[in-house]
Coordinates of C-alpha atoms and ligand atoms in Angstrom, one line a residue:
Chain A
M1 CA 16.3 -60.8 25.5
E2 CA 18.1 -60.1 22.4
L3 CA 16.6 -58.2 19.5
D4 CA 16.2 -60.6 16.6
F5 CA 14.7 -59.8 13.3
T6 CA 15.0 -63.2 11.6
L7 CA 11.3 -63.9 11.8
L8 CA 10.5 -60.5 10.3
W9 CA 12.8 -61.2 7.4
Q10 CA 11.4 -64.6 6.9
H11 CA 7.9 -63.2 6.7
R12 CA 8.8 -60.0 4.8
M13 CA 6.6 -60.8 1.8
F14 CA 3.6 -61.2 4.1
M15 CA 4.4 -57.7 5.5
V16 CA 4.8 -56.2 2.1
K17 CA 1.4 -57.6 1.0
G18 CA 0.0 -55.9 4.1
A19 CA 1.6 -52.7 3.0
V20 CA 0.1 -53.0 -0.5
V21 CA -3.3 -53.3 1.1
T22 CA -2.6 -50.2 3.2
I23 CA -1.7 -48.3 0.0
Q24 CA -4.8 -49.5 -1.7
L25 CA -7.0 -48.4 1.2
T26 CA -5.3 -45.0 1.5
F27 CA -5.5 -44.2 -2.2
G28 CA -9.0 -45.6 -2.7
A29 CA -10.1 -43.5 0.3
I30 CA -8.4 -40.3 -0.7
I31 CA -9.9 -40.5 -4.2
L32 CA -13.4 -41.0 -2.8
G33 CA -12.7 -38.5 -0.1
F34 CA -11.4 -35.9 -2.6
I35 CA -14.5 -36.2 -4.8
L36 CA -16.9 -36.1 -1.8
G37 CA -14.9 -33.3 -0.2
C38 CA -14.9 -31.1 -3.3
I39 CA -18.7 -31.5 -3.7
A40 CA -19.4 -30.9 0.0
G41 CA -16.8 -28.1 0.2
I42 CA -18.4 -26.2 -2.7
G43 CA -21.7 -27.0 -1.1
R44 CA -20.6 -25.4 2.1
V45 CA -20.3 -22.0 0.3
S46 CA -23.1 -22.6 -2.2
R47 CA -25.9 -20.1 -2.5
N48 CA -28.4 -23.0 -2.8
T49 CA -29.8 -23.5 0.7
L50 CA -30.5 -27.2 0.3
F51 CA -27.1 -28.0 -1.1
R52 CA -25.5 -26.0 1.7
S53 CA -27.4 -27.7 4.5
I54 CA -26.8 -31.2 3.2
S55 CA -23.1 -30.5 3.0
G56 CA -23.1 -29.0 6.4
V57 CA -24.8 -32.0 8.0
Y58 CA -22.5 -34.4 6.2
V59 CA -19.4 -32.6 7.5
Y60 CA -20.9 -32.3 11.0
V61 CA -21.8 -36.0 11.4
L62 CA -18.6 -37.4 9.9
R63 CA -16.3 -35.2 11.9
G64 CA -18.4 -35.5 15.1
T65 CA -18.4 -39.4 15.4
P66 CA -15.4 -41.8 15.9
M67 CA -13.9 -43.3 12.8
L68 CA -14.1 -46.8 14.4
L69 CA -17.9 -46.4 14.7
Q70 CA -18.1 -45.4 11.0
I71 CA -16.1 -48.4 10.0
F72 CA -18.3 -50.7 12.0
F73 CA -21.4 -49.0 10.6
V74 CA -20.3 -49.7 7.1
Y75 CA -19.2 -53.2 7.7
F76 CA -21.9 -54.4 10.1
G77 CA -24.7 -51.8 10.0
I78 CA -25.2 -51.4 6.3
P79 CA -25.6 -55.2 5.6
Q80 CA -28.2 -55.3 8.4
I81 CA -30.2 -52.4 6.9
Y82 CA -29.9 -54.0 3.5
M83 CA -31.2 -57.2 4.9
A84 CA -34.1 -55.5 6.6
L85 CA -35.0 -53.7 3.4
T86 CA -34.6 -56.4 0.8
G87 CA -34.6 -59.6 2.7
N88 CA -31.3 -60.7 1.1
S89 CA -28.1 -61.0 2.9
M90 CA -24.9 -59.3 1.9
T91 CA -21.3 -60.0 3.0
P92 CA -19.2 -56.9 2.4
D93 CA -15.5 -57.3 1.5
P94 CA -13.5 -55.7 4.3
L95 CA -11.3 -53.8 1.9
T96 CA -14.2 -52.3 0.1
A97 CA -16.0 -51.5 3.4
G98 CA -12.7 -49.9 4.6
V99 CA -12.3 -47.7 1.5
I100 CA -15.9 -46.5 1.8
A101 CA -15.7 -45.7 5.5
L102 CA -12.3 -44.0 5.3
G103 CA -13.4 -42.2 2.1
F104 CA -16.5 -40.8 3.6
N105 CA -14.7 -39.8 6.7
S106 CA -11.9 -38.1 4.9
G107 CA -14.4 -36.4 2.6
A108 CA -15.7 -34.4 5.5
Y109 CA -12.2 -33.1 6.3
V110 CA -11.4 -32.5 2.7
A111 CA -14.7 -30.5 2.5
E112 CA -13.4 -28.1 5.2
I113 CA -10.0 -27.8 3.4
V114 CA -11.8 -27.0 0.1
R115 CA -14.2 -24.5 1.8
S116 CA -11.3 -22.6 3.5
G117 CA -9.4 -22.7 0.2
I118 CA -12.4 -21.0 -1.6
E119 CA -12.9 -18.5 1.2
G120 CA -9.3 -17.7 1.1
V121 CA -9.5 -16.4 -2.4
A122 CA -10.1 -12.6 -2.2
R123 CA -13.7 -11.5 -2.4
G124 CA -12.7 -9.0 -5.0
Q125 CA -12.0 -11.9 -7.4
M126 CA -15.6 -13.0 -7.5
E127 CA -16.8 -9.4 -7.8
A128 CA -14.3 -8.6 -10.6
A129 CA -15.4 -11.7 -12.5
R130 CA -19.1 -10.8 -12.1
S131 CA -18.6 -7.2 -13.2
L132 CA -16.9 -8.5 -16.3
G133 CA -20.0 -10.5 -17.2
M134 CA -19.5 -14.0 -15.6
T135 CA -22.3 -15.8 -13.8
H136 CA -21.5 -17.0 -10.3
G137 CA -21.0 -20.6 -11.5
Q138 CA -18.7 -19.6 -14.3
A139 CA -16.6 -17.3 -12.1
M140 CA -16.3 -20.2 -9.6
R141 CA -15.0 -22.6 -12.3
H142 CA -12.7 -20.3 -14.1
I143 CA -11.4 -18.0 -11.4
I144 CA -12.1 -19.1 -7.9
L145 CA -11.5 -22.9 -8.0
P146 CA -8.2 -22.8 -9.9
Q147 CA -6.8 -20.4 -7.2
A148 CA -8.4 -22.4 -4.4
F149 CA -6.8 -25.6 -5.8
R150 CA -3.3 -24.3 -5.2
R151 CA -4.1 -23.4 -1.6
I152 CA -5.5 -26.8 -0.8
I153 CA -2.5 -28.9 -1.9
P154 CA -0.5 -28.6 1.3
P155 CA -3.4 -29.4 3.7
L156 CA -4.5 -32.1 1.3
G157 CA -1.1 -33.8 1.6
N158 CA -1.4 -33.7 5.3
E159 CA -4.8 -35.4 5.0
I160 CA -3.3 -38.2 2.9
I161 CA -0.7 -38.9 5.6
I162 CA -3.4 -38.9 8.3
L163 CA -5.4 -41.3 6.2
L164 CA -2.5 -43.6 5.7
K165 CA -2.2 -44.0 9.5
D166 CA -5.9 -44.1 10.1
S167 CA -6.2 -47.0 7.6
S168 CA -4.7 -49.2 10.4
L169 CA -8.1 -49.0 12.1
V170 CA -9.6 -51.1 9.3
S171 CA -7.7 -54.0 10.7
V172 CA -10.5 -54.5 13.2
I173 CA -12.9 -55.7 10.5
G174 CA -10.2 -58.0 9.2
A175 CA -8.8 -56.2 6.2
G176 CA -5.4 -57.6 5.7
E177 CA -3.5 -54.4 5.8
L178 CA -0.1 -53.6 7.4
M179 CA -1.2 -53.3 11.0
F180 CA -3.3 -56.5 10.6
S181 CA -0.3 -58.4 9.3
A182 CA 1.9 -57.2 12.1
R183 CA -0.7 -58.2 14.7
V184 CA -1.3 -61.7 13.2
M185 CA 2.4 -62.4 13.0
G186 CA 3.1 -61.0 16.5
A187 CA 0.4 -63.3 17.9
R188 CA 1.6 -66.3 16.0
Y189 CA 5.1 -66.2 17.4
Y190 CA 4.2 -64.3 20.5
D191 CA 6.9 -61.8 19.4
Y192 CA 5.3 -58.5 18.8
V193 CA 8.4 -56.3 18.9
Q194 CA 10.0 -57.2 15.6
F195 CA 6.7 -57.2 13.6
L196 CA 5.5 -53.9 15.1
A197 CA 8.9 -52.4 14.4
G198 CA 8.8 -53.7 10.9
A199 CA 5.4 -52.2 10.3
A200 CA 6.5 -48.9 11.8
L201 CA 9.4 -48.7 9.4
I202 CA 7.1 -49.3 6.4
Y203 CA 4.7 -46.6 7.6
L204 CA 7.6 -44.2 8.0
F205 CA 8.9 -45.1 4.6
L206 CA 5.4 -44.5 3.0
T207 CA 4.9 -41.1 4.8
F208 CA 8.4 -40.1 3.6
V209 CA 7.6 -40.9 0.0
I210 CA 4.2 -39.2 0.1
S211 CA 5.7 -36.0 1.6
Q212 CA 8.5 -35.9 -1.0
L213 CA 6.0 -36.3 -3.8
L214 CA 3.8 -33.5 -2.4
A215 CA 6.8 -31.2 -2.0
L216 CA 7.6 -31.8 -5.6
L217 CA 4.0 -31.1 -6.7
E218 CA 4.0 -27.9 -4.6
R219 CA 7.2 -26.7 -6.3
R220 CA 5.8 -27.4 -9.7
L221 CA 2.6 -25.4 -8.9
K222 CA 4.6 -22.5 -7.6
V223 CA 6.6 -22.3 -10.8
A224 CA 3.5 -22.6 -13.1
Chain B
M1 CA -24.5 7.3 -21.2
S2 CA -26.1 9.3 -18.4
L3 CA -26.8 8.0 -15.0
E4 CA -29.5 9.1 -12.7
I5 CA -29.5 8.1 -9.0
R6 CA -32.6 8.9 -6.9
K7 CA -32.8 8.8 -3.1
I8 CA -30.6 5.7 -2.6
S9 CA -30.5 4.5 1.0
K10 CA -28.6 1.6 2.5
S11 CA -28.1 0.4 6.1
F12 CA -25.8 -2.3 7.4
G13 CA -27.3 -3.6 10.6
G14 CA -28.0 -0.4 12.5
V15 CA -25.5 1.7 10.6
K16 CA -26.8 4.0 7.9
A17 CA -24.2 3.8 5.2
L18 CA -26.2 5.9 2.7
D19 CA -29.1 8.2 3.4
D20 CA -31.2 9.5 0.5
V21 CA -28.4 10.1 -2.0
S22 CA -29.3 11.6 -5.3
L23 CA -27.1 12.5 -8.2
S24 CA -27.2 12.7 -12.0
V25 CA -24.1 12.1 -14.1
E26 CA -24.1 13.3 -17.6
T27 CA -22.7 11.5 -20.7
G28 CA -19.0 11.7 -20.9
E29 CA -18.6 13.4 -17.5
M30 CA -16.2 12.4 -14.8
I31 CA -17.5 12.6 -11.3
C32 CA -15.5 12.1 -8.1
F33 CA -17.0 10.9 -4.8
L34 CA -15.0 12.6 -2.1
G35 CA -15.2 12.2 1.6
P36 CA -13.6 10.9 4.8
S37 CA -13.2 7.2 5.5
G38 CA -16.5 5.4 6.2
C39 CA -18.7 8.0 4.6
G40 CA -20.3 5.5 2.2
K41 CA -18.3 6.2 -1.1
T42 CA -17.5 2.5 -1.7
T43 CA -21.0 1.4 -0.8
L44 CA -22.6 3.8 -3.3
L45 CA -20.2 2.7 -6.0
R46 CA -20.9 -0.9 -5.3
I47 CA -24.6 -0.3 -5.5
I48 CA -24.1 1.4 -8.9
A49 CA -22.1 -1.6 -10.0
G50 CA -24.8 -4.0 -8.8
L51 CA -22.6 -5.7 -6.3
E52 CA -24.7 -4.5 -3.4
Y53 CA -28.5 -3.8 -3.3
P54 CA -29.9 -0.6 -1.9
D55 CA -32.7 -0.6 0.7
G56 CA -34.5 2.1 -1.2
G57 CA -34.2 4.4 -4.1
S58 CA -33.8 3.9 -7.8
M59 CA -31.2 4.2 -10.6
Y60 CA -31.6 4.9 -14.3
L61 CA -29.1 4.5 -17.1
D62 CA -30.2 6.6 -20.0
G63 CA -33.7 6.5 -18.5
R64 CA -33.7 2.7 -18.2
D65 CA -34.3 1.3 -14.7
L66 CA -31.3 -0.6 -13.4
S67 CA -32.7 -2.1 -10.3
S68 CA -33.5 -5.6 -11.6
L69 CA -30.3 -5.9 -13.7
P70 CA -27.5 -8.1 -12.1
A71 CA -23.9 -6.9 -12.1
R72 CA -22.8 -9.1 -14.9
K73 CA -25.5 -7.7 -17.3
R74 CA -24.9 -4.0 -16.5
N75 CA -21.8 -3.8 -18.7
F76 CA -20.0 -1.4 -16.4
G77 CA -16.2 -1.4 -16.1
V78 CA -15.0 -1.6 -12.5
V79 CA -11.5 -1.1 -11.1
F80 CA -11.1 -1.8 -7.4
Q81 CA -8.8 -0.4 -4.8
S82 CA -6.8 -3.4 -4.2
Y83 CA -5.4 -5.2 -7.2
S84 CA -8.1 -7.6 -8.3
L85 CA -6.4 -9.0 -11.4
F86 CA -6.8 -12.7 -11.8
P87 CA -3.4 -14.0 -10.5
N88 CA -3.5 -17.2 -12.6
L89 CA -4.0 -15.3 -15.9
S90 CA -1.5 -13.2 -17.9
A91 CA -2.1 -9.5 -18.4
A92 CA -3.5 -10.2 -21.9
A93 CA -5.7 -13.0 -20.6
N94 CA -7.0 -10.7 -17.9
V95 CA -8.0 -8.1 -20.5
A96 CA -9.5 -10.7 -22.8
Y97 CA -11.6 -12.2 -20.0
G98 CA -14.6 -9.9 -20.2
L99 CA -14.6 -10.2 -24.0
E100 CA -14.7 -14.0 -23.8
C101 CA -17.6 -13.7 -21.4
R102 CA -19.4 -11.8 -24.2
R103 CA -18.4 -14.4 -26.8
W104 CA -16.5 -12.0 -29.0
P105 CA -14.8 -13.9 -31.9
G106 CA -11.2 -14.8 -31.3
E107 CA -9.6 -12.5 -33.9
K108 CA -11.6 -9.5 -32.6
I109 CA -10.5 -10.3 -29.0
R110 CA -6.9 -10.4 -30.0
K111 CA -7.1 -7.1 -31.7
R112 CA -9.0 -5.4 -28.8
V113 CA -6.6 -6.8 -26.2
E114 CA -3.6 -5.4 -28.1
E115 CA -5.3 -2.0 -28.6
M116 CA -6.2 -1.8 -24.9
L117 CA -2.8 -2.7 -23.6
A118 CA -1.3 -0.2 -26.0
L119 CA -3.7 2.4 -24.7
V120 CA -2.3 2.0 -21.2
H121 CA 1.3 1.7 -22.5
L122 CA 1.7 -2.0 -21.6
G123 CA 2.1 -3.5 -25.0
D124 CA 5.3 -5.2 -24.1
H125 CA 4.0 -6.8 -20.9
A126 CA 1.1 -8.8 -22.4
R127 CA 2.5 -12.2 -21.4
K128 CA 3.4 -11.4 -17.8
L129 CA 1.5 -12.6 -14.8
P130 CA 0.1 -10.1 -12.4
H131 CA 2.8 -10.8 -9.7
Q132 CA 5.5 -10.0 -12.3
L133 CA 4.1 -6.4 -12.7
S134 CA 4.5 -3.4 -10.5
G135 CA 1.5 -2.0 -8.6
G136 CA 1.1 0.8 -11.1
Q137 CA 1.3 -1.6 -14.0
Q138 CA -1.3 -3.9 -12.4
Q139 CA -3.7 -1.0 -12.0
R140 CA -3.1 -0.1 -15.7
V141 CA -4.0 -3.7 -16.7
A142 CA -7.1 -3.5 -14.4
L143 CA -8.1 -0.3 -16.3
A144 CA -7.5 -1.9 -19.7
R145 CA -9.6 -4.9 -18.5
A146 CA -12.4 -2.7 -17.4
L147 CA -12.4 -0.7 -20.6
A148 CA -12.0 -3.6 -23.1
P149 CA -15.7 -4.6 -23.3
E150 CA -16.7 -1.1 -24.2
P151 CA -18.6 -0.5 -20.9
S152 CA -21.3 2.1 -20.8
L153 CA -19.9 3.4 -17.4
L154 CA -16.5 3.3 -15.8
L155 CA -16.4 2.9 -12.0
L156 CA -13.2 3.3 -10.1
D157 CA -12.8 2.7 -6.4
E158 CA -9.7 4.5 -5.1
P159 CA -7.7 2.9 -7.9
L160 CA -4.5 4.7 -7.0
S161 CA -4.6 4.7 -3.2
A162 CA -2.1 1.8 -2.9
L163 CA 0.5 3.5 -5.1
D164 CA 3.3 5.8 -4.2
A165 CA 3.0 9.5 -4.9
Q166 CA 4.9 9.7 -8.2
V167 CA 3.2 6.7 -9.9
R168 CA 0.0 8.0 -8.5
E169 CA 0.3 11.4 -10.3
E170 CA 1.3 9.7 -13.6
L171 CA -1.7 7.4 -13.4
Q172 CA -4.1 10.3 -12.5
E173 CA -3.1 12.0 -15.8
E174 CA -3.3 8.7 -17.6
I175 CA -6.8 7.9 -16.4
R176 CA -8.0 11.4 -17.2
R177 CA -6.5 11.2 -20.7
V178 CA -8.0 7.8 -21.4
Q179 CA -11.4 8.9 -20.0
Q180 CA -11.5 12.0 -22.2
H181 CA -10.2 10.1 -25.2
L182 CA -12.9 7.5 -25.0
K183 CA -15.5 10.1 -23.7
I184 CA -16.7 7.5 -21.2
T185 CA -18.9 8.5 -18.3
T186 CA -16.9 7.8 -15.2
I187 CA -17.3 7.8 -11.5
M188 CA -14.2 7.7 -9.3
V189 CA -14.1 7.3 -5.5
T190 CA -11.2 9.0 -3.6
H191 CA -10.5 10.5 -0.3
D192 CA -7.7 12.6 -1.7
Q193 CA -9.1 16.1 -2.3
E194 CA -6.3 17.1 -4.7
E195 CA -7.0 14.0 -6.8
A196 CA -10.7 14.9 -6.9
L197 CA -10.2 18.6 -7.7
S198 CA -7.6 18.0 -10.4
M199 CA -9.3 15.1 -12.2
A200 CA -13.0 15.6 -12.0
D201 CA -15.5 17.6 -14.0
R202 CA -17.7 17.6 -10.9
V203 CA -17.1 16.5 -7.3
M204 CA -19.6 15.1 -4.9
V205 CA -18.6 15.7 -1.3
M206 CA -20.0 13.2 1.2
K207 CA -20.2 12.8 4.9
D208 CA -21.8 10.1 7.0
G209 CA -23.8 8.7 4.1
T210 CA -25.2 12.1 2.9
V211 CA -24.3 14.4 0.1
M212 CA -22.8 17.7 1.4
Q213 CA -22.3 19.4 -1.9
T214 CA -22.0 18.6 -5.6
G215 CA -20.4 20.8 -8.2
P216 CA -17.4 21.6 -10.3
P217 CA -14.1 21.7 -8.4
M218 CA -13.8 25.5 -8.6
D219 CA -17.3 25.9 -7.2
I220 CA -16.7 23.5 -4.4
Y221 CA -13.5 25.4 -3.5
K222 CA -14.8 29.0 -4.0
R223 CA -18.4 28.5 -2.8
P224 CA -18.6 25.9 -0.1
E225 CA -22.1 25.6 1.1
N226 CA -21.5 24.4 4.7
S227 CA -18.7 24.3 7.2
F228 CA -17.9 20.6 6.5
V229 CA -17.1 21.3 2.8
A230 CA -15.2 24.5 3.8
R231 CA -13.0 22.6 6.2
F232 CA -12.6 19.5 4.1
I233 CA -11.6 21.2 0.9
G234 CA -8.5 23.2 1.2
K235 CA -8.0 25.5 4.2
M236 CA -10.6 27.9 5.4
N237 CA -11.1 30.2 8.4
V238 CA -14.4 29.1 9.8
L239 CA -15.6 31.8 12.2
P240 CA -18.7 32.8 14.1
A241 CA -20.4 35.6 12.2
Q242 CA -19.7 39.0 13.8
K243 CA -20.9 42.4 12.9
E244 CA -17.3 43.6 12.2
I245 CA -16.8 41.2 9.3
P246 CA -18.9 42.4 6.4
F247 CA -20.3 40.0 3.8
Q248 CA -22.5 40.1 0.8
S249 CA -25.6 38.2 1.7
H250 CA -26.6 35.6 -0.8
V251 CA -29.1 32.8 -0.8
A252 CA -30.3 33.8 2.6
A253 CA -33.3 32.0 3.7
E254 CA -36.2 34.3 4.6
G255 CA -35.6 36.0 7.9
S256 CA -32.5 34.0 8.9
R257 CA -29.2 35.5 10.1
P258 CA -25.7 34.2 9.4
R259 CA -24.2 32.1 12.1
I260 CA -21.0 30.8 10.7
I261 CA -18.9 32.3 8.0
G262 CA -15.8 31.2 6.1
I263 CA -12.8 33.0 4.5
R264 CA -10.0 31.5 2.6
P265 CA -6.6 32.4 4.1
E266 CA -5.5 33.8 0.7
D267 CA -8.4 36.3 1.0
V268 CA -7.2 37.7 4.3
Q269 CA -4.8 40.5 3.3
I270 CA -2.4 42.1 5.6
A271 CA -3.0 45.7 4.6
C272 CA -5.5 48.5 5.1
C273 CA -8.6 48.3 2.9
G274 CA -8.5 52.0 2.5
R275 CA -11.9 52.3 4.3
E276 CA -13.2 51.6 7.8
E277 CA -15.4 48.7 6.9
G278 CA -13.6 45.3 6.8
T279 CA -10.4 46.5 8.4
F280 CA -9.3 45.0 11.7
S281 CA -6.3 45.0 13.7
G282 CA -4.6 41.7 14.6
V283 CA -1.6 40.6 16.6
V284 CA 0.7 38.1 14.9
D285 CA 0.6 34.8 16.7
Q286 CA 2.6 32.5 14.6
V287 CA 4.5 32.7 11.2
V288 CA 5.3 29.7 9.1
R289 CA 7.5 30.3 6.0
L290 CA 7.1 27.7 3.2
G291 CA 9.4 29.2 0.6
N292 CA 7.3 31.2 -1.7
L293 CA 4.3 31.1 0.6
T294 CA 4.0 32.4 4.2
R295 CA 1.3 31.4 6.6
V296 CA 0.5 33.8 9.4
S297 CA -2.0 33.3 12.2
L298 CA -3.3 36.4 13.8
R299 CA -5.3 37.0 16.9
V300 CA -8.1 39.5 16.6
E301 CA -9.2 40.7 20.0
S302 CA -12.9 40.6 20.8
T303 CA -14.7 43.9 21.0
G304 CA -16.0 42.9 24.3
G305 CA -19.3 41.3 25.2
R306 CA -19.6 37.5 25.0
E307 CA -17.4 37.1 21.9
K308 CA -14.1 35.4 22.2
D309 CA -10.8 36.4 20.5
L310 CA -10.6 35.1 16.9
L311 CA -7.7 33.3 15.4
I312 CA -7.5 34.1 11.7
L313 CA -5.1 32.4 9.3
S314 CA -3.7 34.4 6.4
E315 CA -1.6 33.3 3.4
L316 CA 0.8 35.6 1.7
Q317 CA 2.8 35.1 -1.4
G318 CA 6.6 35.5 -0.9
M319 CA 8.8 35.3 2.2
G320 CA 6.7 37.6 4.4
E321 CA 9.7 39.8 5.3
G322 CA 9.3 41.9 8.4
L323 CA 6.6 39.8 9.9
E324 CA 7.3 39.3 13.6
V325 CA 5.4 37.5 16.3
G326 CA 3.7 40.0 18.6
A327 CA 3.4 42.8 15.9
S328 CA 0.1 44.5 15.5
L329 CA -1.0 44.7 11.9
P330 CA -4.0 45.8 9.9
L331 CA -6.1 43.1 8.2
C332 CA -8.4 43.5 5.3
I333 CA -11.2 41.2 4.2
Q334 CA -13.3 42.0 1.2
P335 CA -17.0 41.4 1.7
E336 CA -17.3 39.4 -1.6
N337 CA -14.7 36.9 -0.3
V338 CA -16.8 36.0 2.8
R339 CA -19.0 32.9 2.6
V340 CA -21.9 32.3 4.9
L341 CA -21.7 28.6 5.8
E342 CA -24.5 28.3 8.4
W343 CA -27.6 30.3 9.1
H344 CA -29.6 30.8 12.3
Ligands
ATP401 N1 -20.5 -5.3 4.1 C1 -20.7 -4.4 5.1 N2 -21.2 -4.8 6.3 C2 -21.3 -4.0 7.4 N3 -21.0 -2.7 7.3 C3 -20.5 -2.2 6.2 C4 -20.3 -3.0 5.0 N4 -19.8 -2.3 4.0 C5 -19.7 -1.0 4.5 N5 -20.1 -1.0 5.8 C6 -20.2 0.2 6.7 O1 -20.8 1.3 5.9 C7 -20.2 2.5 6.1 C8 -19.7 3.1 4.8 O2 -18.6 2.2 4.3 P1 -17.9 2.5 2.9 O3 -17.0 1.3 2.7 O4 -18.9 2.8 1.9 O5 -17.0 3.7 3.2 P2 -16.0 4.5 2.3 O6 -16.5 5.9 2.2 O7 -15.7 3.8 1.1 O8 -14.7 4.5 3.2 P3 -13.1 4.3 2.9 O9 -12.7 5.7 2.4 O10 -12.5 3.9 4.2 O11 -13.0 3.3 1.8 C9 -19.1 2.2 7.1 O12 -19.5 2.6 8.4 C10 -18.8 0.8 7.0 O13 -18.4 0.2 8.2
MG402 MG1 -14.0 2.7 0.3

């Protein structure tokens, strides 16, 4: 058999559309995940017991169950619960369900990144701030979080790349992202190799771009 | 402002870090906490700062109870051992920070920051970030930051221990100068006895969470009250009390006999006293010449019975010419130079 990429080239726009959905999923999820992760990460080190335990349970559950299960739960489970509660039916959009599932999942990992970022800031910093007259919350906002932020950029970049790859799991609920496109085309022509190779190239290109952008951001932060 | 500490105790798990510590610090006074590592100096300072809570005891600032006042409301300036400047803020912004917390007006803050940085000779470094400053400069900024909000008390936890000897000496003088200039009541923790003796108005010597002795540096040196202080501050011969060594009894508890006595090496003279009492004969065991100072250890033979030979250290000015190992020499100890350290 000869390697032939004419079919891939012919359907390139279809693949690009899939890549766009992958990007939408990844960025939607990282934004949601970042917000949830910051809240839960601060919660993990909060002095408020309720806030701390809710954050702890969130992180534990989302990190302790498979992502596929979480995707299915959002796509199939939540409509069922909604039906049982309200009597109305609901058909979620696979892309939205994907963003929510990925976002909640990544939020748990971001929470751990944020927590270790905060804990990595020397204890003396909080004490110095408190001795100078700041409340715990003010010291957190003005002194601790800005320092923690710099430390979380590298692991956060890593999280974005993981998320980009994990977004392929959303293909199982029919979101038309890159992996889904490759699978559909592969099945249509019964020629998986060129479409999988094409998808792989696009994933590699995207991870390359993301890591370059992050490296740039890290350099900027170091100078500032 | 004066500070009164009464019977403070603190345990961590099973470890007693502080046991019934009491102290009063007068207005404008500088006190040093001195003691070996782990004796509770930092813990006591943190309790005073409000960063740690005592298990028992109380504290009063000018008669006002401090126990329910959180750290941020105490208005104490604190300088920590490791550099605790805010790395994301410039030197000036670090100094301004406490003033912003107290909502000083902008113009007043600017003036005060300038004044404080000038006080620690860092006027030209206002814009620099902490990592662009040397260790000594960082601690100066930390001092300026602590002093800017006009604190009622200045607390320093080994502020110089991370610096090399020369910078350290400079900053010792600097801190003392600023402290006396502002007449601010100050507590400084150190485990360096020279630092404590040279800087403090009074020194509090601690061991295992308890106070061993509190007093002016000269008192601590001249009149140690127990063998721990005697050994910890300077050099001292700590010997079992024997009838041959005369001493002036002082503060003797009723009916007790001295058990351990102490004599500074410079008070052991190699000469005859001119009378029988207080004169011994010792054999030179070792001679160490340190330029203008000579250290001689001498073995004094026991007079029999159960007593062992004593090894006594003597310090002489000068080169100690003619001193040779094995020579037998007369020693003289004046009774008034003998301290009783422990009683039966
Ligand atoms: N947060 C803590 N948790 C548990 N034990 C502690 C804590 N802080 C201090 N300790 C213990 O309390 C004792 C006194 O400690 P502290 O830090 O006050 O000593 P220090 O005199 O300042 O010593 P150093 O000269 O080494 O700084 C030590 O035995 C120490 O291990
Ligand atoms: Mg300490």
